[in-house]
PDB file of C-alpha atoms in Angstrom:
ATOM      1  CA  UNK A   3       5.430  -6.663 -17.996  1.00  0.00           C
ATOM      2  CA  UNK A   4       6.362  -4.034 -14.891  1.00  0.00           C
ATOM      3  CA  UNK A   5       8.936  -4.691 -12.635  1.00  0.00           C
ATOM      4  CA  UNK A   6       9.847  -2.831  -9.557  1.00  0.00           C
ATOM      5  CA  UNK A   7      13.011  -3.211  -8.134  1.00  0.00           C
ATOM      6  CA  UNK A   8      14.335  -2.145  -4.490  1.00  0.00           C
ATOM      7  CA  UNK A   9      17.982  -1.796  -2.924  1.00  0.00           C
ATOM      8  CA  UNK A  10      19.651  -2.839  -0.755  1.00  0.00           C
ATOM      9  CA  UNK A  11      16.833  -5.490   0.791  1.00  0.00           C
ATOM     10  CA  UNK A  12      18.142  -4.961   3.851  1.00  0.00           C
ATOM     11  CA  UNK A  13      20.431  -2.067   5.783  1.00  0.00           C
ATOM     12  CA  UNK A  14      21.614  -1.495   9.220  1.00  0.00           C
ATOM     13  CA  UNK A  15      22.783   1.696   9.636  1.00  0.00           C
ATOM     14  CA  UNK A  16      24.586   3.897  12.945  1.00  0.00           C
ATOM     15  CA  UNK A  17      22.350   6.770  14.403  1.00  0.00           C
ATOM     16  CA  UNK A  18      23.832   9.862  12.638  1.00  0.00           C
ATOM     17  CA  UNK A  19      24.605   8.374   9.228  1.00  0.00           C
ATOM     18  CA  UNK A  20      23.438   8.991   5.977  1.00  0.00           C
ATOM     19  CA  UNK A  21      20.757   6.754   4.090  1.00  0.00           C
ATOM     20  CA  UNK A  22      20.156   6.092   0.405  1.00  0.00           C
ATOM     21  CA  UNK A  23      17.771   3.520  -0.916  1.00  0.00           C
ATOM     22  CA  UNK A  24      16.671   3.333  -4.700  1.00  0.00           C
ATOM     23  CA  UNK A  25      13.475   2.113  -6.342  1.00  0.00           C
ATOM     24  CA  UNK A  26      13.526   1.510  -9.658  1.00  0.00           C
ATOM     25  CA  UNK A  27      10.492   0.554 -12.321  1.00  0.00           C
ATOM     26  CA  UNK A  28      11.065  -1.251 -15.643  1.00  0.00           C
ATOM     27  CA  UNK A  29       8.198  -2.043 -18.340  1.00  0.00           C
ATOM     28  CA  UNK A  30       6.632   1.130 -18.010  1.00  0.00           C
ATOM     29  CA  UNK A  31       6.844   5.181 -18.404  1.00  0.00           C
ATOM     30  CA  UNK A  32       6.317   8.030 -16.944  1.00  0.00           C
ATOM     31  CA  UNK A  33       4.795   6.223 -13.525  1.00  0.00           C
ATOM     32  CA  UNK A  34       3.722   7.735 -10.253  1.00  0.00           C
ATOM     33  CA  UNK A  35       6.308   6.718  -7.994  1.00  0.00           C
ATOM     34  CA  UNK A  36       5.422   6.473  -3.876  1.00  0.00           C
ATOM     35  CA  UNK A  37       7.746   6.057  -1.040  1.00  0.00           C
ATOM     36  CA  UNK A  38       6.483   4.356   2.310  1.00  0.00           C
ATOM     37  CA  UNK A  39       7.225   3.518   5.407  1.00  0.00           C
ATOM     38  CA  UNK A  40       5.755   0.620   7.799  1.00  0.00           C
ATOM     39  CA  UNK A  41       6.567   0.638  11.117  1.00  0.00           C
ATOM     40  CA  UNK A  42       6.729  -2.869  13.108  1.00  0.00           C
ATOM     41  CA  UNK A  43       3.055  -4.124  13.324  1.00  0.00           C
ATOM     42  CA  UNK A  44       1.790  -1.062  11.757  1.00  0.00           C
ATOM     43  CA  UNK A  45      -0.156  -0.004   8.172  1.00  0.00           C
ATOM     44  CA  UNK A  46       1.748   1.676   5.686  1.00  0.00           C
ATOM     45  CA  UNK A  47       2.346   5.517   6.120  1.00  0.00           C
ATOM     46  CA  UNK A  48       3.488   7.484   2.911  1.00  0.00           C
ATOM     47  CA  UNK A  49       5.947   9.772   2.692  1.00  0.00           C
ATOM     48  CA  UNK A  50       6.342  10.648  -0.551  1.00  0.00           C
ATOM     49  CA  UNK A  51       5.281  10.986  -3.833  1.00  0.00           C
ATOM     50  CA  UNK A  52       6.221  12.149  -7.453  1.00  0.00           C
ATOM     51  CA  UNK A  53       4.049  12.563 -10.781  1.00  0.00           C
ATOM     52  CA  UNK A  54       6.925  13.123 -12.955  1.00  0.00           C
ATOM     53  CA  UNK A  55      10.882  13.851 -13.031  1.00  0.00           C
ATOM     54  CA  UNK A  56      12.277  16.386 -10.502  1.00  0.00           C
ATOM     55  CA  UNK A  57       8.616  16.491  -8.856  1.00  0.00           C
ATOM     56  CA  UNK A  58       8.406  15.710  -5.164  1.00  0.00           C
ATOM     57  CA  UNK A  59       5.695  15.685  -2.756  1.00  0.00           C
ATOM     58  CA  UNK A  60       6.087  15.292   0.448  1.00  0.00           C
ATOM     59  CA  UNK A  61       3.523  14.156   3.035  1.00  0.00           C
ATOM     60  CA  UNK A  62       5.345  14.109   6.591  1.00  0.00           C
ATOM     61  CA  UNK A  63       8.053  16.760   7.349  1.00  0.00           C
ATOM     62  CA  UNK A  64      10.661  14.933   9.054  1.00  0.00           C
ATOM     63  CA  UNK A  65      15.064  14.322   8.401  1.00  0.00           C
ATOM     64  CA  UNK A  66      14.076  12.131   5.186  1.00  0.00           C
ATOM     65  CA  UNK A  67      14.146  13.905   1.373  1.00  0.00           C
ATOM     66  CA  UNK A  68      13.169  12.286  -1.999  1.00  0.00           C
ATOM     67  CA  UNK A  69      14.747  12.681  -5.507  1.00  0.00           C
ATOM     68  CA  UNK A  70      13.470  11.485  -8.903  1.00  0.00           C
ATOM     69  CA  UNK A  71      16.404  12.017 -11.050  1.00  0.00           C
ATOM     70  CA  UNK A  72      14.816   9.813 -14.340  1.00  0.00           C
ATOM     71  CA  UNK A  73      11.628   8.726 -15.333  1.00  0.00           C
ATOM     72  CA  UNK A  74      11.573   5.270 -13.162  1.00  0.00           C
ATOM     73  CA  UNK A  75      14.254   5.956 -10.533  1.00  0.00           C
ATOM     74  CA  UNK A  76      13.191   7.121  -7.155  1.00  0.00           C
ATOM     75  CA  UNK A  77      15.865   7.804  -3.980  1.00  0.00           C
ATOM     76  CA  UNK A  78      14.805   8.446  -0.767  1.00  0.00           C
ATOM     77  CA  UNK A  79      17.554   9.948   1.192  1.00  0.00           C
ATOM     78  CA  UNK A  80      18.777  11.548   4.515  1.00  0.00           C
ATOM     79  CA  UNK A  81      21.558  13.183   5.377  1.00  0.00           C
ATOM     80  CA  UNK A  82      21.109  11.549   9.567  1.00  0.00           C
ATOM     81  CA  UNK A  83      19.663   8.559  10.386  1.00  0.00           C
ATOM     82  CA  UNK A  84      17.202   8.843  13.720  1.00  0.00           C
ATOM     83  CA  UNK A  85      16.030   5.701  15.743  1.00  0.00           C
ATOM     84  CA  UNK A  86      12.829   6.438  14.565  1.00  0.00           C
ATOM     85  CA  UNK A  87      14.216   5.928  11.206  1.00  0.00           C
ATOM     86  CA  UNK A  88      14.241   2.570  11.678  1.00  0.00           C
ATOM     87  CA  UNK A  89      11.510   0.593   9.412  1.00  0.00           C
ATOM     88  CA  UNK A  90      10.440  -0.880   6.478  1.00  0.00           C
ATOM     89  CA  UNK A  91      10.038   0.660   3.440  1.00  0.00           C
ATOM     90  CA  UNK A  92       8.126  -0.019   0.344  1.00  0.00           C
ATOM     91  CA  UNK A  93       8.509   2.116  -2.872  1.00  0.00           C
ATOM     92  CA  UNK A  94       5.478   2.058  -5.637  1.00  0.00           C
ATOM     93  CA  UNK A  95       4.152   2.869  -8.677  1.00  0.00           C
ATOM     94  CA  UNK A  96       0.644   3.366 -10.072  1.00  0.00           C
ATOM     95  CA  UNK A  97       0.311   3.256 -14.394  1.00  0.00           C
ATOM     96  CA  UNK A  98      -1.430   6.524 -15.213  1.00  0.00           C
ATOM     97  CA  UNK A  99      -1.378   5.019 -19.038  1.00  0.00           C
ATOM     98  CA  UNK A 100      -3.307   2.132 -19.233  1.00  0.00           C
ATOM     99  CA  UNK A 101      -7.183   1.330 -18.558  1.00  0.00           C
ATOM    100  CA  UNK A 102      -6.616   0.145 -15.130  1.00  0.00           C
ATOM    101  CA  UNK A 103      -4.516   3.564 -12.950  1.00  0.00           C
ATOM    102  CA  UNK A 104      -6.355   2.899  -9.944  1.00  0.00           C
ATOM    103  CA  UNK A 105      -4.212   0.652  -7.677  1.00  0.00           C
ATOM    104  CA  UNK A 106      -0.282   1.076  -7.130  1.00  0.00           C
ATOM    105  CA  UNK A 107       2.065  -1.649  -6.970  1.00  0.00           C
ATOM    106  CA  UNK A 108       4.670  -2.150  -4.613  1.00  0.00           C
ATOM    107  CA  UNK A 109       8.394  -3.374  -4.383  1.00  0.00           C
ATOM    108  CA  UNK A 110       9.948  -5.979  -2.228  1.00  0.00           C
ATOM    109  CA  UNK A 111      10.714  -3.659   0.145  1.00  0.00           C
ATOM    110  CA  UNK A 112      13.787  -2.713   2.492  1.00  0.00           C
ATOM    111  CA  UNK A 113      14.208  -3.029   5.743  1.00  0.00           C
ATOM    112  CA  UNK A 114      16.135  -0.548   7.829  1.00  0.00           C
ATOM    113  CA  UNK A 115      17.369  -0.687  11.140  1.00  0.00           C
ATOM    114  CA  UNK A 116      18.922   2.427  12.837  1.00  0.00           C
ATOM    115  CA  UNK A 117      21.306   1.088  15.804  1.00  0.00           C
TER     116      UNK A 117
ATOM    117  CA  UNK B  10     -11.218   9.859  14.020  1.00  0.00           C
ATOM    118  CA  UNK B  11      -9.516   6.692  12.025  1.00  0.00           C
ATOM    119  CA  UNK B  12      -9.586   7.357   8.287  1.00  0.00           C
ATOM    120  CA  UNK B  13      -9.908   3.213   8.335  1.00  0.00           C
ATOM    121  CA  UNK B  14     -10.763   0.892  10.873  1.00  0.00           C
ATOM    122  CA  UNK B  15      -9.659  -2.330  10.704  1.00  0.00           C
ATOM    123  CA  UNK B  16     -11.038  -4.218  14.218  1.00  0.00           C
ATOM    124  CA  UNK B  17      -9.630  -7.970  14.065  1.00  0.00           C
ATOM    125  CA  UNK B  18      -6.304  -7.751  14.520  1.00  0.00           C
ATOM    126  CA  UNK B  19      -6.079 -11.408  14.137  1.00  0.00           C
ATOM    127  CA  UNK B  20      -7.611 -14.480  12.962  1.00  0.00           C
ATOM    128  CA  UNK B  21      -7.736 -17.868  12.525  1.00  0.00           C
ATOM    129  CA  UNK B  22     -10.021 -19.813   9.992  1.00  0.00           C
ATOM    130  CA  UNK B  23     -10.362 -23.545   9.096  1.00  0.00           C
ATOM    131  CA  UNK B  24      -8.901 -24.243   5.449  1.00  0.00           C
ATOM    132  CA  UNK B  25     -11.573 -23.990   2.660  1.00  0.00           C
ATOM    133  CA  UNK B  26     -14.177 -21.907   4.595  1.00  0.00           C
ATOM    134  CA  UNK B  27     -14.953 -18.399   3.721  1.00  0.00           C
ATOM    135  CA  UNK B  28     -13.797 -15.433   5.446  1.00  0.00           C
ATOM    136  CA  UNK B  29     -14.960 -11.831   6.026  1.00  0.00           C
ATOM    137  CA  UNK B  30     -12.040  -9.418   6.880  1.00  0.00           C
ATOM    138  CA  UNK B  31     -13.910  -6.415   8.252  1.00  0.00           C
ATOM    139  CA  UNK B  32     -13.174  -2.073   7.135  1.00  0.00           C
ATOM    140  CA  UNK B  33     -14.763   0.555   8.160  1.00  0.00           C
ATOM    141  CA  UNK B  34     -13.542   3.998   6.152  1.00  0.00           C
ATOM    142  CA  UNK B  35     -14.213   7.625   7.206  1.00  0.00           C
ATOM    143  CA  UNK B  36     -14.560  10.269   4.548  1.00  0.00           C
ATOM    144  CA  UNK B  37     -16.318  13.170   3.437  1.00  0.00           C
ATOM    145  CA  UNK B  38     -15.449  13.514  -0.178  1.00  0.00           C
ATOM    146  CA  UNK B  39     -18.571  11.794  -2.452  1.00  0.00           C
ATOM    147  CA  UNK B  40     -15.378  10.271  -4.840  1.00  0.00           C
ATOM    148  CA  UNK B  41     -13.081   7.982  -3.094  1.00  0.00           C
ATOM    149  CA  UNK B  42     -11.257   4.512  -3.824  1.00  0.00           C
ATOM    150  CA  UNK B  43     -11.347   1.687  -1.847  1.00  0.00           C
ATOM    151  CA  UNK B  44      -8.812  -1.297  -1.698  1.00  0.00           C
ATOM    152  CA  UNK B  45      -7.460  -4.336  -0.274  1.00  0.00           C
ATOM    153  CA  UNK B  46      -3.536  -5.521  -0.497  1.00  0.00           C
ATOM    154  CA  UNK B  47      -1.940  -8.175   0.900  1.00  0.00           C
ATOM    155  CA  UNK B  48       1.323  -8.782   2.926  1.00  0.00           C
ATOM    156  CA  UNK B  49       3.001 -12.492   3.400  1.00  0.00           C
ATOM    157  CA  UNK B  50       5.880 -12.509   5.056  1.00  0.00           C
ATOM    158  CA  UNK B  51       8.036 -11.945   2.685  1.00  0.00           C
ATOM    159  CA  UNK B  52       7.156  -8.345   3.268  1.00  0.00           C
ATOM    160  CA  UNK B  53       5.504  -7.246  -0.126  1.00  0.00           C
ATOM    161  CA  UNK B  54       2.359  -5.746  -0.363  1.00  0.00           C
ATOM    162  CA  UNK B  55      -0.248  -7.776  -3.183  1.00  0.00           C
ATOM    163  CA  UNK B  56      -2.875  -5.603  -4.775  1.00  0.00           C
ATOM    164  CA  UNK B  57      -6.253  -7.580  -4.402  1.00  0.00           C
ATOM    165  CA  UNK B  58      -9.253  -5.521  -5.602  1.00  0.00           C
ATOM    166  CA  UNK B  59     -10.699  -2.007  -5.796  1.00  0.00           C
ATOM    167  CA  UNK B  60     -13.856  -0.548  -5.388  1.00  0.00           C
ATOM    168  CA  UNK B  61     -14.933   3.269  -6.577  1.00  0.00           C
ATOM    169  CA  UNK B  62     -17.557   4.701  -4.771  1.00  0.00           C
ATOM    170  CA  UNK B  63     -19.639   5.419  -7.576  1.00  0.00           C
ATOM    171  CA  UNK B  64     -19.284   1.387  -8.630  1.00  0.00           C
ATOM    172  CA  UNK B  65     -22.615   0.001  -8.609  1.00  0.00           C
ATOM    173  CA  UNK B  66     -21.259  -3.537  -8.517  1.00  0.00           C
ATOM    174  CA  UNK B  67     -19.372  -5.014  -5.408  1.00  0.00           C
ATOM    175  CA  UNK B  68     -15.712  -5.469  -6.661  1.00  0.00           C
ATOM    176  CA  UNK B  69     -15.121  -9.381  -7.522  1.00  0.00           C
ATOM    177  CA  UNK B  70     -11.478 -10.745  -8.656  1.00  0.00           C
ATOM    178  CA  UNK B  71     -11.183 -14.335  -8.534  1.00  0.00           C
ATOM    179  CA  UNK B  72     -11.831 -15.833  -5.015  1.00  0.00           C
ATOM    180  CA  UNK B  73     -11.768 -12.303  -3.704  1.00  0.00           C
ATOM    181  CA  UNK B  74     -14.982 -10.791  -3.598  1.00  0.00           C
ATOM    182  CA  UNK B  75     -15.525  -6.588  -1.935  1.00  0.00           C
ATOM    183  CA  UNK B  76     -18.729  -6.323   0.464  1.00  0.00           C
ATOM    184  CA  UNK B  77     -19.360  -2.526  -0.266  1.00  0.00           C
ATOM    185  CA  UNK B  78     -22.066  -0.543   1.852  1.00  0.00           C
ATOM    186  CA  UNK B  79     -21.664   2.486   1.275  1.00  0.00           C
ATOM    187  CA  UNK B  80     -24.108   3.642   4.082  1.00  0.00           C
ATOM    188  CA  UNK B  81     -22.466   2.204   6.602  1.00  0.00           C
ATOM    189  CA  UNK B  82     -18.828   3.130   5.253  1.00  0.00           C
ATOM    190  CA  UNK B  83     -17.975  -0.651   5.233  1.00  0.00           C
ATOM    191  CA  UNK B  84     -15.819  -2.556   2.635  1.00  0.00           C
ATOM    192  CA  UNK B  85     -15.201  -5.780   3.956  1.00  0.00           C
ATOM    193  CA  UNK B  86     -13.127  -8.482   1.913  1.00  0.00           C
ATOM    194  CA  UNK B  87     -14.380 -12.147   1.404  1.00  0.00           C
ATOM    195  CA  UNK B  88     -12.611 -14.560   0.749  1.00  0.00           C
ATOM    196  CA  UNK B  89     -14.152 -17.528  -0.491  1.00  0.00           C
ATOM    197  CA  UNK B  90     -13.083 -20.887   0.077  1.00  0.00           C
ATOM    198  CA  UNK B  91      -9.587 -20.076   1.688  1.00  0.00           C
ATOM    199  CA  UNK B  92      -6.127 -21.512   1.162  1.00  0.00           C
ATOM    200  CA  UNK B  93      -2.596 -22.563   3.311  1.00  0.00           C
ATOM    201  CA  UNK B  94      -1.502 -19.843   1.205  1.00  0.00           C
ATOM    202  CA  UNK B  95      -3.747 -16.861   2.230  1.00  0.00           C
ATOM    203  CA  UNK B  96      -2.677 -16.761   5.425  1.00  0.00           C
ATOM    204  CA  UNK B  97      -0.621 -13.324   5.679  1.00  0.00           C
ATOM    205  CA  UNK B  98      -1.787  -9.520   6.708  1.00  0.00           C
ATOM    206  CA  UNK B  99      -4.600  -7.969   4.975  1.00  0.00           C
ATOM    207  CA  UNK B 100      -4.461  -4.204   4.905  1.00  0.00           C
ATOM    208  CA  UNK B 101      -7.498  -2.118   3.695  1.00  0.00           C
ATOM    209  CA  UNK B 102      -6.536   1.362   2.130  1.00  0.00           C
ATOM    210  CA  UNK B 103      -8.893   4.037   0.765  1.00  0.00           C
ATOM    211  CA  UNK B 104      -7.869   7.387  -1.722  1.00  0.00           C
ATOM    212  CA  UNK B 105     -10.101  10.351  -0.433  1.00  0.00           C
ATOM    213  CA  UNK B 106     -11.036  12.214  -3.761  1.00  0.00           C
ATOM    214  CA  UNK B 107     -10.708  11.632  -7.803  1.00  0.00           C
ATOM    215  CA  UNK B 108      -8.674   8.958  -8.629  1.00  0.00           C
ATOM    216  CA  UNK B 109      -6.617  11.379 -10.512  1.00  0.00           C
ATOM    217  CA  UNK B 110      -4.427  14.076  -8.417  1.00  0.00           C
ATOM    218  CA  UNK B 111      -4.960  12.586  -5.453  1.00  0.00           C
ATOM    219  CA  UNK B 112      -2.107  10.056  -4.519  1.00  0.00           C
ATOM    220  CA  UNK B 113      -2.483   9.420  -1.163  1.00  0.00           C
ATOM    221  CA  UNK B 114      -3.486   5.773   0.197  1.00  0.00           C
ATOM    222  CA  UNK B 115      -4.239   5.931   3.572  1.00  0.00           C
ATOM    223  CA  UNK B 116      -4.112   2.273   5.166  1.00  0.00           C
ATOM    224  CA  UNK B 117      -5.411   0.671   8.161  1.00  0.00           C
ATOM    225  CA  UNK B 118      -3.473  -1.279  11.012  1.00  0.00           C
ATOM    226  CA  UNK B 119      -4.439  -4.498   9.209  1.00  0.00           C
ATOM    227  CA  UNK B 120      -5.901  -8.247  10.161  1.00  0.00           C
ATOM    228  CA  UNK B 121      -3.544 -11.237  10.458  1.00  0.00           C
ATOM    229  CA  UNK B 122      -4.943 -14.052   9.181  1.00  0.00           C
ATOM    230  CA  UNK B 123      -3.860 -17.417   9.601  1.00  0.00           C
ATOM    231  CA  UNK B 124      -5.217 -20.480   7.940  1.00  0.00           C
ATOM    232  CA  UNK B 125      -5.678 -23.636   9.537  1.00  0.00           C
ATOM    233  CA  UNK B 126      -4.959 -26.869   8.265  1.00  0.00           C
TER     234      UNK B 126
END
C-alpha cells in the first residue's frame, strides 16, 4: 500500500533563516506530488505542484521554491523565512496509474512557526 | 466571488443523528470534481468521497453519502448516523476542469463539527 511520509513534524525557525521540509511517497510511481499550506483556522492553499521529476509548478509567487529531485521525493525550500511563513503544511500525492486518480492523499503534515 | 462556500463554521450534533455539512461551489467550466476531506486534530487531511460533474449518481462511501445539485452548485456531505469519532473539520474542495492536467484543489474555510455524547 502508499505511504506518505513528512519531515520534520514540527519546526520553529528565526525570521531570516532557511527552510527545508521533505515529503516522501512509498508504494507507488511516478505520482503527482502537491505542496500546501494551511494557515491557522483556514482551508488549504496550494503552492505547488509537480507531474514528474525536475517539473515544478508553482501557484503563488512568494520567498518559497520546490524541487523534485526523484520520482517520490518532494522539498519545499526557502532561502528566508518570513512571519508569514509561519503555517502548516501538508504535502500530497494523487495515483495517475490506477482506476481511481481522482482524489490526492495527504501527509501528516508539518507545522512551522517563524519567530 | 468564493470558488467554495462553506457557511457553518461550526457545529454541534447529538451522537447517532445525521448531519448535513453544507458547499456551495462557483465555476464555469462544464467538467469539474467535487470532494470532501477530513481533518482531526491530529492535523491530516482524510479523503472522504468525490463527485464528477457528469456523475449521474450522488457519490455514496460507507456512512458518507454526497447531496449533488448541480443547479444550485451545492454538494453537501451527509453523514449518516454520526460517531464520537467524526467530530473534526470538514473541508469541501472542488478541481475546475478535466480531471487530468488540472491539479489544482481549491478548498473552502471548512465546518467544525463536534459530536455530542
Amino acid at each position: 500500500s502508499q505511504t506518505i511520509h513528512q519531515w520534520p513534524a514540527t519546526l520553529v525557525q528565526p525570521v531570516g533563516s532557511p527552510l527545508s521540509l521533505e515529503c516522501t511517497v512509498e508504494g507507488t510511481s511516478n505520482p503527482n506530488l502537491y505542496w500546501y499550506r494551511q494557515a491557522a483556522g483556514r482551508g488549504l492553499q496550494l503552492l505547488f505542484y509537480s507531474v514528474g521529476i525536475g517539473q515544478i509548478s508553482s501557484e503563488v509567487p512568494q520567498n518559497l521554491s520546490a524541487s523534485r529531485p526523484q520520482d517520490r521525493q518532494f522539498i519545499l525550500s526557502s532561502k528566508k523565512l518570513l512571519l508569514s511563513d509561519s503555517g502548516f503544511y501538508l504535502c500530497a500525492w494523487r495515483d495517475l496509474m490506477t482506476g481511481s486518480s481522482y482524489e490526492q492523499y495527504f501527509g501528516p503534515g508539518t507545522r512551522l512557526t517563524v519567530t | 466571488a468564493q470558488k467554495i462556500t462553506q457557511t457553518q463554521p461550526g457545529m454541534f450534533v447529538q451522537e447517532k443523528e445525521a448531519v448535513t455539512l453544507d458547499c456551495t461551489y462557483d465555476t464555469s467550466d462544464q467538467s469539474y470534481g467535487l470532494f470532501w476531506y477530513k481533518q482531526p486534530s491530529s492535523g491530516e487531511m482524510i479523503f472522504l468521497i468525490y463527485q464528477g460533474s457528469y456523475d449521474e449518481q450522488n457519490a455514496t462511501e460507507g456512512r458518507y453519502s454526497l447531496n449533488f445539485q448541480k443547479a444550485r452548485k451545492s454538494a453537501n456531505l451527509v453523514i449518516s448516523a454520526s460517531q464520537l469519532g467524526d467530530s473534526a473539520m470538514y473541508f469541501c474542495a472542488m478541481r475546475e476542469g478535466p480531471n487530468f492536467g488540472n491539479e489544482k484543489l481549491t478548498f473552502g474555510t471548512g465546518t467544525r463539527l463536534t459530536i455530542i455524547p
